[in-house]
Coordinates of C-alpha atoms in Angstrom, one line a residue:
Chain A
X261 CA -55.6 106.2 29.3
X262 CA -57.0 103.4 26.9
X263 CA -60.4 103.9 25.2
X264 CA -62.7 102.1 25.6
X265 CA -64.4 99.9 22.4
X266 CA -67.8 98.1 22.5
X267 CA -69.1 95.5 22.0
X268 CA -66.2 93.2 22.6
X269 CA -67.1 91.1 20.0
X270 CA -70.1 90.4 17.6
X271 CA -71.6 87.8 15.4
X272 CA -73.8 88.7 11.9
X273 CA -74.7 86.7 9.2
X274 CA -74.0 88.1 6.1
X275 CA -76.1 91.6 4.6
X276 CA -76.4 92.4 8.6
X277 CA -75.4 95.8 9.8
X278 CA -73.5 96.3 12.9
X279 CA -72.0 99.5 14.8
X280 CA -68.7 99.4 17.2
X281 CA -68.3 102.3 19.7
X282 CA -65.0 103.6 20.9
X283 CA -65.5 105.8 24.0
X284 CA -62.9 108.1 25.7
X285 CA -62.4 109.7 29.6
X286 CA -60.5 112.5 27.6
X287 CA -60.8 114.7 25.1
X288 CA -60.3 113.7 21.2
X289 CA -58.5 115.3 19.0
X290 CA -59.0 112.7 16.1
X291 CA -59.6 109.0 15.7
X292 CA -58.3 106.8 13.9
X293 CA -60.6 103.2 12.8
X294 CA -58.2 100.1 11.8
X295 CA -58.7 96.1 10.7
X296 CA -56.5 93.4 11.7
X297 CA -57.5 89.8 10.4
X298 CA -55.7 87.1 12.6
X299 CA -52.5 86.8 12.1
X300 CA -52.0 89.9 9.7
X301 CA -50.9 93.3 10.5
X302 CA -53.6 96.2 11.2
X303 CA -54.9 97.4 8.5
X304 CA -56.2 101.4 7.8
X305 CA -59.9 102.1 7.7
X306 CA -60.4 105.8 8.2
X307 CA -59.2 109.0 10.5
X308 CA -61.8 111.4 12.1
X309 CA -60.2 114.9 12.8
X310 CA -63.1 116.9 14.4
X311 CA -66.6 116.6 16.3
X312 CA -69.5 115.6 14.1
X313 CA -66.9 114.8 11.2
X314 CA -68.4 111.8 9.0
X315 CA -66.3 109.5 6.8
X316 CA -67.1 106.8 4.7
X317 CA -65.3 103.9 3.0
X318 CA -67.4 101.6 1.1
X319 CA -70.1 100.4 2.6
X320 CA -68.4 101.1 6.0
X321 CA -68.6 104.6 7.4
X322 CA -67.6 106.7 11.2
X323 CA -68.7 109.2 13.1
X324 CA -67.2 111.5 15.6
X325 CA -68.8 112.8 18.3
X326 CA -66.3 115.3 19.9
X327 CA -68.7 116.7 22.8
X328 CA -69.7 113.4 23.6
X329 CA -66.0 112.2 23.1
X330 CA -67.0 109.3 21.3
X331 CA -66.4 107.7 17.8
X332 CA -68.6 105.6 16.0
X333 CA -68.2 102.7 12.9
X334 CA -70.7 101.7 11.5
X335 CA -70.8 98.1 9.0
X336 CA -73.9 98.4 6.7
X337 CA -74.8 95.0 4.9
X338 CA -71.8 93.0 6.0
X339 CA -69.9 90.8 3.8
X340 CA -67.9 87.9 4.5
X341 CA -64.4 90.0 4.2
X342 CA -65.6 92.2 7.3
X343 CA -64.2 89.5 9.8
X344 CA -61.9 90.8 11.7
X345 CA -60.7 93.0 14.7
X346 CA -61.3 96.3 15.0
X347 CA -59.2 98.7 16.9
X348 CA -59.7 102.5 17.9
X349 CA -56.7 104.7 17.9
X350 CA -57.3 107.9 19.7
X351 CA -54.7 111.0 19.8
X352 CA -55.4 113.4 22.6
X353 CA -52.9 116.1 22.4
X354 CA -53.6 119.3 19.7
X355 CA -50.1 119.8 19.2
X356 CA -46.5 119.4 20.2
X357 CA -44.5 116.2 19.7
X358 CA -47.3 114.2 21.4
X359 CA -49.4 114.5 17.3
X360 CA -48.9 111.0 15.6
X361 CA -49.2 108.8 19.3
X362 CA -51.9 106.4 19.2
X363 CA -54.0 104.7 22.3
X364 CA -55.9 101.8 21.2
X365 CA -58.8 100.7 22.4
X366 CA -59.3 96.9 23.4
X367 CA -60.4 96.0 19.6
X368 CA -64.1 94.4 18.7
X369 CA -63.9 90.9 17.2
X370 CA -66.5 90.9 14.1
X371 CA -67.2 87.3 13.1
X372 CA -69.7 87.5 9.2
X373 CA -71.1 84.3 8.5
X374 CA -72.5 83.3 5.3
Chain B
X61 CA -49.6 99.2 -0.9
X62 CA -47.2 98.6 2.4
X63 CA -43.8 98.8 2.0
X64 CA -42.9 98.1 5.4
X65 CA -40.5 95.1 6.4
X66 CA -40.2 93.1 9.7
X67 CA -38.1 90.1 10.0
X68 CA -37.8 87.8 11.6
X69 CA -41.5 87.0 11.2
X70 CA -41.1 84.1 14.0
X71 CA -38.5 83.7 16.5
X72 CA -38.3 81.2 19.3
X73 CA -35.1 81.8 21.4
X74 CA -34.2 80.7 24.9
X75 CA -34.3 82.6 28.1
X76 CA -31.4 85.5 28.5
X77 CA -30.2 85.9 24.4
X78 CA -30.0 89.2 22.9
X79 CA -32.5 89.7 19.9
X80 CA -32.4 92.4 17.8
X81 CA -35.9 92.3 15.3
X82 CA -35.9 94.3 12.4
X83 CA -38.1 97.1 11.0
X84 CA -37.3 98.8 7.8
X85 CA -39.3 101.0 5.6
X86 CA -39.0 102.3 2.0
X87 CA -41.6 105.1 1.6
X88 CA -39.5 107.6 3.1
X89 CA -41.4 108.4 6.6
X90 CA -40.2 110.0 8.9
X91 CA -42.4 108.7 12.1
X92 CA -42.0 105.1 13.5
X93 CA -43.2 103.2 15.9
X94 CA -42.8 100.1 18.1
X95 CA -46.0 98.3 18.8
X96 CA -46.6 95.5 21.5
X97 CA -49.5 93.3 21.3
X98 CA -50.7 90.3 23.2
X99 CA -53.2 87.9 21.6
X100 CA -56.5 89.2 21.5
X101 CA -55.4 92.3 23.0
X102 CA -54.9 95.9 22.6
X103 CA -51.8 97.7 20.8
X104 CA -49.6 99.4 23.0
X105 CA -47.0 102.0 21.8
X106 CA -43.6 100.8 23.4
X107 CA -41.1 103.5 21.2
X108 CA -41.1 106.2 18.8
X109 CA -39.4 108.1 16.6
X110 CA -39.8 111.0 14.9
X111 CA -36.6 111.1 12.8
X112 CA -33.2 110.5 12.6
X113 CA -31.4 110.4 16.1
X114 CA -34.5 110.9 17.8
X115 CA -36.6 108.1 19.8
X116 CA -38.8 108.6 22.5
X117 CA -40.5 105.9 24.9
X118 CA -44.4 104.9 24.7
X119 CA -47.1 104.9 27.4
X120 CA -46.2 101.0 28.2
X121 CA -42.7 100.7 29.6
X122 CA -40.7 98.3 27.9
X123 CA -37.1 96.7 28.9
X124 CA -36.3 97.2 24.8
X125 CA -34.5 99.4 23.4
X126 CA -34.8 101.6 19.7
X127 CA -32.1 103.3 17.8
X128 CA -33.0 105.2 14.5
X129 CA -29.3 106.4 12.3
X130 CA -31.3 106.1 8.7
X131 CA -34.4 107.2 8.0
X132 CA -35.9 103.6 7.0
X133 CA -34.7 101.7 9.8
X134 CA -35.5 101.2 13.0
X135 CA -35.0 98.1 14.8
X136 CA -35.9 97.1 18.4
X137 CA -33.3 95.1 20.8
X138 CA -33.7 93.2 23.8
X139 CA -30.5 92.5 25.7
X140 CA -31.6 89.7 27.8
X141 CA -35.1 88.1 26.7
X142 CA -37.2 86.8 29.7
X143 CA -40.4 84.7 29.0
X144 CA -42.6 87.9 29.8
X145 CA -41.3 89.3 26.7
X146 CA -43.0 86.6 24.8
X147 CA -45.4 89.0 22.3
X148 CA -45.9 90.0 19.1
X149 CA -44.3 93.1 18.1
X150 CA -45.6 95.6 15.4
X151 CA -43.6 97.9 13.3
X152 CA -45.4 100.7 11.9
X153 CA -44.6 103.8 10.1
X154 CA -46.5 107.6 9.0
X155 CA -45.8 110.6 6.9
X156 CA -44.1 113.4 8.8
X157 CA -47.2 115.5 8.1
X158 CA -49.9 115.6 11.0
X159 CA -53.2 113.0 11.3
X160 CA -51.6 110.5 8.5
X161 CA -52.5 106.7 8.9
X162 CA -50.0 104.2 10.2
X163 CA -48.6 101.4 7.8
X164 CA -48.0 98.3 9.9
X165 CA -45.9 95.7 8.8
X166 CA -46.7 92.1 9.6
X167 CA -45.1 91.8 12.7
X168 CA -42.7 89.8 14.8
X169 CA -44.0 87.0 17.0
X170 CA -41.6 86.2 20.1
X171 CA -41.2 83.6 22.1
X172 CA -39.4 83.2 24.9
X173 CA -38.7 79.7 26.4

């Protein structure tokens, strides 16, 4: 079962902050945060492994809310090279040959204008 | 940083051909992966494998099918493409090692006529 991202899609004008939430029916065992730009292949943002676990990358940081089964990304002072998709990947299973299996959530379009 | 190859990166092909797209990777990983996306849309995991002689199917059932004799290759065939195969198809690859990110390559965008 899919996870469920929101917004779908949001619009900022450069320096804005923004937040995408990626929801789940199940429970996490880690998240993973990716970028595609149109027409390129997904690109790595971050992996959350465990509830209340925060990450950051730049000036773009998660957080993972494992009661709550939630993950969060958060986008502080946007710049033009933020545009993009971003997907969820959720793994469910603790172990077995399940680990490494991602569901992806519907993506959140992120359009920064100058 | 990727060093993980698709080809072709377009194909257009006619109704009932066999395709075979390509996927090879040279950082040694022993996890692949067959993604299926439609535009705008989700990811879906079609096939995986997590080594040599070993491929599994994904949550979204798919009329493809994988094989994986060397480590850094692993590509996907169709033996009779149908229009509702039209889609692009991701490639992706990850350390053997547990919660390791997925290098994508840039895809293969089918179309069906």
């Amino acid at each position: 079962q899919q996870p469920v991202q929101s917004p779908q899609a949001v619009i900022l004008r450069e320096g804005e902050d923004a937040v995408i939430n990626c929801s789940s029916s199940k429970a996490l065992y880690s998240v993973h945060w990716y970028r595609q730009k149109h027409g390129e292949a997904p690109v790595f943002l971050m992996i959350l492994l465990k509830g209340g676990e925060q990450k950051g990358h730049e000036k773009i940081s998660a957080s993972f809310n494992e009661k709550k089964q939630q993950s969060s990304l958060y986008l502080t002072a946007s710049q033009l090279s933020y545009s993009g998709t971003y997907f969820c990947g959720t793994e469910y299973h603790a172990g077995g040959t399940s680990y490494g299996k991602l569901t992806f959530g519907q993506g959140t379009i992120l359009t920064v204008h100058p | 940083e990727a060093d993980i190859y698709q080809t072709p990166r377009y194909l257009v092909i006619g109704t009932g051909k066999k395709i075979t797209l390509e996927c090879s990777q040279t950082m040694g990983h022993d996890k692949m992966y067959w993604y299926q996306q439609d535009p705008g849309m989700e990811l879906h995991l079609i096939h995986y494998s997590y080594g040599v002689n070993s491929t599994e199917k994904g949550d979204l059932s798919s009329e493809s099918t994988v094989s994986r004799i060397r480590t850094e290759h692993f590509p996907l065939t169709l033996e009779s493409a149908r229009p509702s195969h039209t889609s692009q198809y991701l490639c992706a690859s990850s350390e053997g090692a547990r919660n390791e990110k997925l290098f994508f390559g840039s895809g293969t965008q089918l179309s069906v006529l």
